[in-house]
């Protein structure tokens, strides 16, 4: 992931854009849904438009999934600058050790 795309502003902008696209496509499908009082030609055109909007809706959902996948990859490989990433680490390690020790004691008590 390019460094300029990893900033919180860029990531928020991308996610906001994808969500807006998703909502616009869904709204367009709902607007085309009423069929009452329309002739066959209008219904056929609207059915085609619904298919087009559905394909675009699926593409928007795929864009959101792609963004989350790239965020996960960046987080796993340490390329994502997380907020307060170094501040919470010692406390988290201490908590993890305490939980591990408590589980060990519990297992010994139950003879596992």
PDB file of C-alpha atoms in Angstrom:
ATOM      1  CA  UNK A   1       0.000   0.000   0.000  1.00  0.00           C
ATOM      2  CA  UNK A   2       1.356   3.380  -0.976  1.00  0.00           C
ATOM      3  CA  UNK A   3       2.347   5.560   1.991  1.00  0.00           C
ATOM      4  CA  UNK A   4       0.055   8.366   0.856  1.00  0.00           C
ATOM      5  CA  UNK A   5      -2.920   5.968   0.950  1.00  0.00           C
ATOM      6  CA  UNK A   6      -2.176   4.877   4.539  1.00  0.00           C
ATOM      7  CA  UNK A   7      -2.938   8.175   6.195  1.00  0.00           C
ATOM      8  CA  UNK A   8      -6.054   8.239   8.306  1.00  0.00           C
ATOM      9  CA  UNK A   9      -7.527  11.004   6.160  1.00  0.00           C
ATOM     10  CA  UNK A  10      -7.050   9.015   2.959  1.00  0.00           C
ATOM     11  CA  UNK A  11      -8.447   5.825   4.491  1.00  0.00           C
ATOM     12  CA  UNK A  12     -11.475   7.625   5.885  1.00  0.00           C
ATOM     13  CA  UNK A  13     -12.055   9.322   2.544  1.00  0.00           C
ATOM     14  CA  UNK A  14     -11.876   6.005   0.679  1.00  0.00           C
ATOM     15  CA  UNK A  15     -14.222   4.265   3.091  1.00  0.00           C
ATOM     16  CA  UNK A  16     -16.641   7.199   2.995  1.00  0.00           C
ATOM     17  CA  UNK A  17     -16.630   7.201  -0.801  1.00  0.00           C
ATOM     18  CA  UNK A  18     -17.313   3.466  -0.961  1.00  0.00           C
ATOM     19  CA  UNK A  19     -20.162   3.679   1.554  1.00  0.00           C
ATOM     20  CA  UNK A  20     -21.737   6.612  -0.293  1.00  0.00           C
ATOM     21  CA  UNK A  21     -21.559   4.673  -3.574  1.00  0.00           C
ATOM     22  CA  UNK A  22     -23.140   1.656  -1.917  1.00  0.00           C
ATOM     23  CA  UNK A  23     -25.990   3.723  -0.500  1.00  0.00           C
ATOM     24  CA  UNK A  24     -26.605   5.565  -3.790  1.00  0.00           C
ATOM     25  CA  UNK A  25     -26.877   2.280  -5.678  1.00  0.00           C
ATOM     26  CA  UNK A  26     -29.268   0.869  -3.099  1.00  0.00           C
ATOM     27  CA  UNK A  27     -31.415   4.012  -3.193  1.00  0.00           C
ATOM     28  CA  UNK A  28     -31.529   3.847  -6.993  1.00  0.00           C
ATOM     29  CA  UNK A  29     -32.745   0.251  -6.853  1.00  0.00           C
ATOM     30  CA  UNK A  30     -35.439   1.144  -4.337  1.00  0.00           C
ATOM     31  CA  UNK A  31     -36.560   4.101  -6.436  1.00  0.00           C
ATOM     32  CA  UNK A  32     -37.057   1.803  -9.432  1.00  0.00           C
ATOM     33  CA  UNK A  33     -38.915  -0.889  -7.471  1.00  0.00           C
ATOM     34  CA  UNK A  34     -42.547   0.339  -7.748  1.00  0.00           C
ATOM     35  CA  UNK A  35     -44.203  -1.252 -10.788  1.00  0.00           C
ATOM     36  CA  UNK A  36     -47.817  -0.141 -10.394  1.00  0.00           C
ATOM     37  CA  UNK A  37     -49.403   1.650 -13.330  1.00  0.00           C
ATOM     38  CA  UNK A  38     -46.487   1.226 -15.773  1.00  0.00           C
ATOM     39  CA  UNK A  39     -46.584  -0.278 -19.232  1.00  0.00           C
ATOM     40  CA  UNK A  40     -44.397  -3.195 -20.341  1.00  0.00           C
ATOM     41  CA  UNK A  41     -41.757  -1.041 -22.005  1.00  0.00           C
ATOM     42  CA  UNK A  42     -41.207   1.108 -18.928  1.00  0.00           C
ATOM     43  CA  UNK A  43     -41.107  -1.992 -16.744  1.00  0.00           C
ATOM     44  CA  UNK A  44     -38.550  -3.650 -19.041  1.00  0.00           C
ATOM     45  CA  UNK A  45     -36.334  -0.563 -19.047  1.00  0.00           C
ATOM     46  CA  UNK A  46     -36.545  -0.297 -15.278  1.00  0.00           C
ATOM     47  CA  UNK A  47     -35.789  -4.010 -14.886  1.00  0.00           C
ATOM     48  CA  UNK A  48     -32.646  -3.519 -16.941  1.00  0.00           C
ATOM     49  CA  UNK A  49     -31.724  -0.448 -14.886  1.00  0.00           C
ATOM     50  CA  UNK A  50     -32.200  -2.484 -11.702  1.00  0.00           C
ATOM     51  CA  UNK A  51     -29.795  -5.109 -13.081  1.00  0.00           C
ATOM     52  CA  UNK A  52     -27.234  -2.408 -13.860  1.00  0.00           C
ATOM     53  CA  UNK A  53     -27.617  -0.828 -10.421  1.00  0.00           C
ATOM     54  CA  UNK A  54     -27.349  -4.254  -8.768  1.00  0.00           C
ATOM     55  CA  UNK A  55     -24.091  -4.954 -10.584  1.00  0.00           C
ATOM     56  CA  UNK A  56     -22.775  -1.567  -9.456  1.00  0.00           C
ATOM     57  CA  UNK A  57     -23.963  -2.295  -5.902  1.00  0.00           C
ATOM     58  CA  UNK A  58     -22.025  -5.554  -5.893  1.00  0.00           C
ATOM     59  CA  UNK A  59     -18.953  -3.743  -7.215  1.00  0.00           C
ATOM     60  CA  UNK A  60     -19.238  -1.164  -4.411  1.00  0.00           C
ATOM     61  CA  UNK A  61     -19.439  -3.955  -1.845  1.00  0.00           C
ATOM     62  CA  UNK A  62     -16.351  -5.564  -3.413  1.00  0.00           C
ATOM     63  CA  UNK A  63     -14.519  -2.229  -3.114  1.00  0.00           C
ATOM     64  CA  UNK A  64     -15.315  -2.104   0.604  1.00  0.00           C
ATOM     65  CA  UNK A  65     -14.117  -5.687   1.016  1.00  0.00           C
ATOM     66  CA  UNK A  66     -10.932  -4.849  -0.857  1.00  0.00           C
ATOM     67  CA  UNK A  67     -10.310  -1.888   1.432  1.00  0.00           C
ATOM     68  CA  UNK A  68     -10.796  -4.003   4.556  1.00  0.00           C
ATOM     69  CA  UNK A  69      -8.496  -6.686   3.157  1.00  0.00           C
ATOM     70  CA  UNK A  70      -5.761  -4.160   2.422  1.00  0.00           C
ATOM     71  CA  UNK A  71      -6.200  -2.674   5.919  1.00  0.00           C
ATOM     72  CA  UNK A  72      -5.822  -6.118   7.475  1.00  0.00           C
ATOM     73  CA  UNK A  73      -2.725  -6.846   5.401  1.00  0.00           C
ATOM     74  CA  UNK A  74      -1.170  -3.505   6.294  1.00  0.00           C
ATOM     75  CA  UNK A  75      -1.929  -4.064   9.974  1.00  0.00           C
ATOM     76  CA  UNK A  76      -0.493  -7.602   9.940  1.00  0.00           C
ATOM     77  CA  UNK A  77       2.700  -6.598   8.185  1.00  0.00           C
ATOM     78  CA  UNK A  78       3.210  -3.463  10.274  1.00  0.00           C
ATOM     79  CA  UNK A  79       2.658  -0.977   7.464  1.00  0.00           C
ATOM     80  CA  UNK A  80      -0.341   0.651   9.106  1.00  0.00           C
ATOM     81  CA  UNK A  81       0.358   3.340  11.648  1.00  0.00           C
ATOM     82  CA  UNK A  82      -2.119   2.644  14.397  1.00  0.00           C
ATOM     83  CA  UNK A  83      -3.079   5.254  16.943  1.00  0.00           C
ATOM     84  CA  UNK A  84      -1.148   4.767  20.190  1.00  0.00           C
ATOM     85  CA  UNK A  85       0.394   1.541  18.934  1.00  0.00           C
ATOM     86  CA  UNK A  86       3.471   1.721  21.144  1.00  0.00           C
ATOM     87  CA  UNK A  87       1.741   3.064  24.237  1.00  0.00           C
ATOM     88  CA  UNK A  88      -0.512   0.079  24.902  1.00  0.00           C
ATOM     89  CA  UNK A  89       1.996  -2.696  24.192  1.00  0.00           C
ATOM     90  CA  UNK A  90       3.606  -3.145  27.665  1.00  0.00           C
ATOM     91  CA  UNK A  91       0.255  -3.165  29.434  1.00  0.00           C
ATOM     92  CA  UNK A  92      -1.178  -5.595  26.882  1.00  0.00           C
ATOM     93  CA  UNK A  93       1.790  -7.926  27.333  1.00  0.00           C
ATOM     94  CA  UNK A  94       1.382  -7.842  31.114  1.00  0.00           C
ATOM     95  CA  UNK A  95      -2.340  -8.557  30.802  1.00  0.00           C
ATOM     96  CA  UNK A  96      -1.680 -11.456  28.432  1.00  0.00           C
ATOM     97  CA  UNK A  97       0.858 -12.966  30.841  1.00  0.00           C
ATOM     98  CA  UNK A  98      -1.602 -12.636  33.730  1.00  0.00           C
ATOM     99  CA  UNK A  99      -4.359 -14.348  31.747  1.00  0.00           C
ATOM    100  CA  UNK A 100      -1.985 -17.119  30.677  1.00  0.00           C
ATOM    101  CA  UNK A 101      -0.880 -17.730  34.265  1.00  0.00           C
ATOM    102  CA  UNK A 102      -4.485 -17.787  35.462  1.00  0.00           C
ATOM    103  CA  UNK A 103      -5.363 -20.353  32.794  1.00  0.00           C
ATOM    104  CA  UNK A 104      -2.388 -22.502  33.787  1.00  0.00           C
ATOM    105  CA  UNK A 105      -3.497 -22.463  37.438  1.00  0.00           C
ATOM    106  CA  UNK A 106      -7.050 -23.329  36.419  1.00  0.00           C
ATOM    107  CA  UNK A 107      -5.849 -26.244  34.297  1.00  0.00           C
ATOM    108  CA  UNK A 108      -3.720 -27.572  37.164  1.00  0.00           C
ATOM    109  CA  UNK A 109      -6.695 -27.362  39.525  1.00  0.00           C
ATOM    110  CA  UNK A 110      -8.854 -29.364  37.135  1.00  0.00           C
ATOM    111  CA  UNK A 111      -6.023 -31.888  36.380  1.00  0.00           C
ATOM    112  CA  UNK A 112      -5.834 -31.311  32.628  1.00  0.00           C
TER     113      UNK A 112
END
